[in-house]
Amino acid sequence: MNAAIERRVLVVEDEPTIAESVAARLRAEGFVVELAGDGPAAVAAARRTPPDAVVLDVMLPGFDGLEVCRRLQAERPVPILMLTARDDENDMLVGLAVGADDYLTKPFSMRELAARVHALVRRATKTAAVDPGQDFLRVGDLEINRAERRVLRSGVEAQLTPTEFDLLLHLAERPRAVLPRERLLAEVWGWADASGTRTVDSHIKGLRRKLGADLIRTVHGVGYALEAPRC
Ligand code: CA
């Protein structure tokens, strides 16, 4: 395998100063960066050359980042880091609901941004390399194909975002074990601090919506556990 394999990041931001500094930092980190300044341009760019990750501002001309996120995830799931205004928690929650994997509130440090993008890309790359003997995981009526990143419940396939898939896999590999939200945040998202545990809650909500409310049990004040459903 080529060690210097290119990782492409699409940066979607209409404020030139922010766009340029984000691009410069990511290029310095070794990524190939493409810029888009509005919603339609972002969707077109991702279609032309599928990126390995997307840094996506919410407030954009054309249509906004939430709509970009919806369209990208509907076409080809890709890890997305959403940039939201500091005082707009609603954007963050809606963003996670429409398939963003992570978010940063403005203003953010370039160091933090780079760390988050590395974590997203690393996760996507790591999960792509799978031991062929370990492709299938079955827990009750839940069937997970790691290599193809497909999930079926009672034979019906669910369309999960990359992060929802990783989160489900994490829980399914340890059925019935209670996994603290902080641990899920660290292991699935690669974050060390617990300030983003609502991110975990939001993705759990997505999994329940797509796979059934009975699949994941909430252990109040602690975290979540996958219940092994009966076949
Ligand atoms: Ca903007």
Short mmCIF file of C-alpha atoms and ligand atoms in Angstrom, two decimals:
data_model
loop_
_atom_site.label_atom_id
_atom_site.label_comp_id
_atom_site.label_asym_id
_atom_site.label_seq_id
_atom_site.Cartn_x
_atom_site.Cartn_y
_atom_site.Cartn_z
CA MET A 1 0.00 0.00 0.00
CA ASN A 2 1.15 3.50 -0.79
CA ALA A 3 2.03 5.16 2.53
CA ALA A 4 1.61 8.62 1.06
CA ILE A 5 -1.95 8.01 -0.07
CA GLU A 6 -3.86 11.22 -0.72
CA ARG A 7 -6.68 12.21 1.57
CA ARG A 8 -9.05 14.76 0.12
CA VAL A 9 -10.97 17.25 2.23
CA LEU A 10 -13.72 19.44 0.84
CA VAL A 11 -13.97 22.73 2.73
CA VAL A 12 -17.32 24.49 2.35
CA GLU A 13 -17.27 28.04 3.72
CA ASP A 14 -18.39 31.34 2.17
CA GLU A 15 -16.21 33.60 4.33
CA PRO A 16 -12.94 33.83 2.38
CA THR A 17 -10.75 34.52 5.41
CA ILE A 18 -11.96 31.46 7.28
CA ALA A 19 -11.98 29.30 4.15
CA GLU A 20 -8.39 30.22 3.34
CA SER A 21 -7.04 29.66 6.82
CA VAL A 22 -8.82 26.31 7.16
CA ALA A 23 -7.51 25.25 3.75
CA ALA A 24 -3.97 26.38 4.56
CA ARG A 25 -3.93 24.48 7.83
CA LEU A 26 -5.30 21.29 6.31
CA ARG A 27 -2.83 21.48 3.43
CA ALA A 28 -0.03 21.88 5.95
CA GLU A 29 -1.34 18.70 7.61
CA GLY A 30 -0.92 16.85 4.32
CA PHE A 31 -4.48 16.87 3.00
CA VAL A 32 -5.49 17.71 -0.54
CA VAL A 33 -8.03 20.51 -0.10
CA GLU A 34 -10.79 21.69 -2.36
CA LEU A 35 -12.87 24.78 -1.58
CA ALA A 36 -16.54 25.51 -2.24
CA GLY A 37 -18.24 28.79 -1.34
CA ASP A 38 -21.93 27.88 -1.46
CA GLY A 39 -24.33 24.94 -1.17
CA PRO A 40 -24.73 24.01 -4.84
CA ALA A 41 -20.96 24.30 -5.48
CA ALA A 42 -20.29 21.98 -2.54
CA VAL A 43 -22.64 19.28 -3.82
CA ALA A 44 -21.19 19.59 -7.33
CA ALA A 45 -17.60 19.37 -6.05
CA ALA A 46 -18.34 16.25 -3.97
CA ARG A 47 -19.93 14.59 -7.00
CA ARG A 48 -16.99 15.45 -9.22
CA THR A 49 -14.32 14.18 -6.84
CA PRO A 50 -15.62 12.31 -3.80
CA PRO A 51 -13.79 13.65 -0.71
CA ASP A 52 -12.60 11.58 2.27
CA ALA A 53 -14.04 14.17 4.65
CA VAL A 54 -16.00 17.42 4.48
CA VAL A 55 -15.66 20.55 6.63
CA LEU A 56 -19.02 22.24 6.27
CA ASP A 57 -20.21 25.64 7.42
CA VAL A 58 -23.93 25.85 8.23
CA MET A 59 -24.63 29.38 7.02
CA LEU A 60 -24.07 29.39 3.26
CA PRO A 61 -25.51 31.10 0.19
CA GLY A 62 -27.56 28.98 -2.21
CA PHE A 63 -28.78 26.39 0.24
CA ASP A 64 -27.36 25.93 3.70
CA GLY A 65 -24.94 23.41 5.16
CA LEU A 66 -27.72 21.27 6.60
CA GLU A 67 -29.13 20.78 3.13
CA VAL A 68 -25.64 20.08 1.75
CA CYS A 69 -25.22 17.46 4.46
CA ARG A 70 -28.54 15.81 3.63
CA ARG A 71 -27.73 15.65 -0.06
CA LEU A 72 -24.18 14.37 0.39
CA GLN A 73 -25.22 11.65 2.83
CA ALA A 74 -28.07 10.57 0.54
CA GLU A 75 -25.68 10.14 -2.38
CA ARG A 76 -22.59 8.64 -0.82
CA PRO A 77 -21.91 8.62 2.94
CA VAL A 78 -18.89 10.73 3.86
CA PRO A 79 -17.57 11.91 7.25
CA ILE A 80 -18.70 15.50 7.82
CA LEU A 81 -17.45 18.05 10.37
CA MET A 82 -20.03 20.80 10.74
CA LEU A 83 -19.08 24.38 11.65
CA THR A 84 -21.80 26.11 13.66
CA ALA A 85 -22.31 29.50 15.28
CA ARG A 86 -21.49 29.49 18.96
CA ASP A 87 -24.97 30.45 20.09
CA ASP A 88 -26.89 28.14 17.80
CA GLU A 89 -27.28 24.80 19.49
CA ASN A 90 -30.19 24.01 17.22
CA ASP A 91 -27.92 23.96 14.17
CA MET A 92 -25.68 21.50 15.94
CA LEU A 93 -28.56 19.17 16.81
CA VAL A 94 -30.13 19.37 13.37
CA GLY A 95 -26.71 18.87 11.77
CA LEU A 96 -26.10 15.68 13.72
CA ALA A 97 -29.62 14.52 12.89
CA VAL A 98 -29.08 14.93 9.13
CA GLY A 99 -25.84 12.99 9.15
CA ALA A 100 -22.96 15.18 10.30
CA ASP A 101 -20.44 13.18 12.32
CA ASP A 102 -18.99 15.91 14.42
CA TYR A 103 -19.25 19.66 14.93
CA LEU A 104 -17.13 22.62 15.97
CA THR A 105 -18.54 25.91 17.18
CA LYS A 106 -17.08 29.16 15.88
CA PRO A 107 -14.65 30.53 16.74
CA PHE A 108 -12.46 27.43 16.83
CA SER A 109 -8.72 26.95 16.87
CA MET A 110 -7.03 25.61 13.75
CA ARG A 111 -5.32 23.06 15.94
CA GLU A 112 -8.67 21.73 17.13
CA LEU A 113 -10.01 21.69 13.59
CA ALA A 114 -7.01 19.73 12.32
CA ALA A 115 -7.35 17.22 15.18
CA ARG A 116 -11.02 16.65 14.39
CA VAL A 117 -10.41 16.18 10.66
CA HIS A 118 -7.59 13.72 11.34
CA ALA A 119 -9.88 11.76 13.69
CA LEU A 120 -12.65 11.59 11.06
CA VAL A 121 -10.36 10.45 8.28
CA ARG A 122 -8.51 7.99 10.53
CA ARG A 123 -11.77 6.42 11.58
CA ALA A 124 -13.02 6.10 8.01
CA THR A 125 -9.70 4.53 6.97
CA LYS A 126 -9.45 2.19 9.92
CA THR A 127 -12.93 0.78 9.44
CA ALA A 128 -12.22 0.24 5.74
CA ALA A 129 -9.44 -2.21 6.54
CA VAL A 130 -11.15 -5.31 7.83
CA ASP A 131 -10.02 -8.82 8.57
CA PRO A 132 -11.94 -10.92 6.03
CA GLY A 133 -12.70 -13.61 8.63
CA GLN A 134 -14.43 -11.01 10.76
CA ASP A 135 -16.76 -9.53 8.16
CA PHE A 136 -20.02 -10.60 9.72
CA LEU A 137 -21.36 -9.88 13.14
CA ARG A 138 -24.73 -11.20 14.18
CA VAL A 139 -26.53 -10.22 17.38
CA GLY A 140 -30.05 -11.61 17.53
CA ASP A 141 -31.94 -10.25 14.54
CA LEU A 142 -29.25 -7.67 13.83
CA GLU A 143 -26.74 -8.46 11.12
CA ILE A 144 -23.69 -6.31 10.47
CA ASN A 145 -21.35 -6.64 7.50
CA ARG A 146 -18.19 -4.83 8.49
CA ALA A 147 -16.49 -4.98 5.11
CA GLU A 148 -19.44 -3.60 3.20
CA ARG A 149 -20.58 -1.45 6.11
CA ARG A 150 -24.14 -2.69 5.77
CA VAL A 151 -26.67 -3.28 8.52
CA LEU A 152 -29.82 -5.37 8.44
CA ARG A 153 -32.41 -5.84 11.11
CA SER A 154 -34.81 -8.75 10.61
CA GLY A 155 -33.56 -8.86 7.03
CA VAL A 156 -34.37 -5.21 6.32
CA GLU A 157 -31.43 -2.99 5.45
CA ALA A 158 -31.00 0.36 7.21
CA GLN A 159 -29.14 3.31 5.68
CA LEU A 160 -26.72 4.51 8.35
CA THR A 161 -24.27 7.39 8.24
CA PRO A 162 -20.59 6.43 8.71
CA THR A 163 -20.66 7.52 12.34
CA GLU A 164 -23.94 5.76 13.11
CA PHE A 165 -22.40 2.60 11.68
CA ASP A 166 -19.26 2.90 13.81
CA LEU A 167 -21.31 3.60 16.93
CA LEU A 168 -23.60 0.62 16.31
CA LEU A 169 -20.63 -1.64 15.63
CA HIS A 170 -19.02 -0.53 18.88
CA LEU A 171 -22.15 -1.43 20.85
CA ALA A 172 -22.80 -4.65 18.92
CA GLU A 173 -19.30 -5.97 19.53
CA ARG A 174 -20.12 -5.95 23.25
CA PRO A 175 -23.79 -6.90 23.45
CA ARG A 176 -25.52 -6.01 26.75
CA ALA A 177 -22.42 -4.29 28.09
CA VAL A 178 -23.10 -0.78 29.32
CA LEU A 179 -20.78 1.60 27.53
CA PRO A 180 -20.41 5.05 29.13
CA ARG A 181 -21.06 7.99 26.82
CA GLU A 182 -17.57 9.36 27.52
CA ARG A 183 -16.04 6.11 26.41
CA LEU A 184 -18.10 6.00 23.23
CA LEU A 185 -17.10 9.58 22.52
CA ALA A 186 -13.44 8.72 22.95
CA GLU A 187 -13.50 5.46 21.01
CA VAL A 188 -15.91 6.28 18.20
CA TRP A 189 -15.22 9.99 17.74
CA GLY A 190 -11.65 10.10 18.98
CA TRP A 191 -12.35 12.88 21.45
CA ALA A 192 -10.69 12.93 24.82
CA ASP A 193 -13.00 15.39 26.57
CA ALA A 194 -16.56 14.67 27.60
CA SER A 195 -18.07 18.01 26.55
CA GLY A 196 -19.62 16.48 23.47
CA THR A 197 -21.63 13.67 25.03
CA ARG A 198 -24.78 15.13 23.45
CA THR A 199 -23.25 14.15 20.13
CA VAL A 200 -23.48 10.54 21.30
CA ASP A 201 -27.12 10.99 22.36
CA SER A 202 -28.02 12.47 19.01
CA HIS A 203 -26.52 9.58 17.06
CA ILE A 204 -28.19 7.03 19.36
CA LYS A 205 -31.47 8.74 18.51
CA GLY A 206 -30.68 8.28 14.82
CA LEU A 207 -29.93 4.59 15.29
CA ARG A 208 -33.19 4.04 17.17
CA ARG A 209 -35.14 5.83 14.47
CA LYS A 210 -33.62 3.68 11.75
CA LEU A 211 -33.36 0.32 13.52
CA GLY A 212 -36.10 0.35 16.15
CA ALA A 213 -36.42 1.93 19.57
CA ASP A 214 -35.96 -1.39 21.41
CA LEU A 215 -32.44 -2.06 20.12
CA ILE A 216 -30.44 0.22 22.39
CA ARG A 217 -31.11 0.61 26.08
CA THR A 218 -30.40 3.88 27.90
CA VAL A 219 -28.70 3.42 31.24
CA HIS A 220 -29.50 6.71 32.91
CA GLY A 221 -26.57 8.76 34.01
CA VAL A 222 -24.13 6.28 32.48
CA GLY A 223 -24.52 5.37 28.84
CA TYR A 224 -25.95 2.84 26.45
CA ALA A 225 -26.15 -0.89 25.89
CA LEU A 226 -27.20 -2.94 22.90
CA GLU A 227 -29.89 -5.41 23.81
CA ALA A 228 -29.58 -8.68 21.95
CA PRO A 229 -32.95 -8.86 20.27
CA ARG A 230 -34.50 -12.26 19.70
CA CYS A 231 -34.55 -13.66 16.20
CA CA B 1 -20.91 31.15 6.49
#
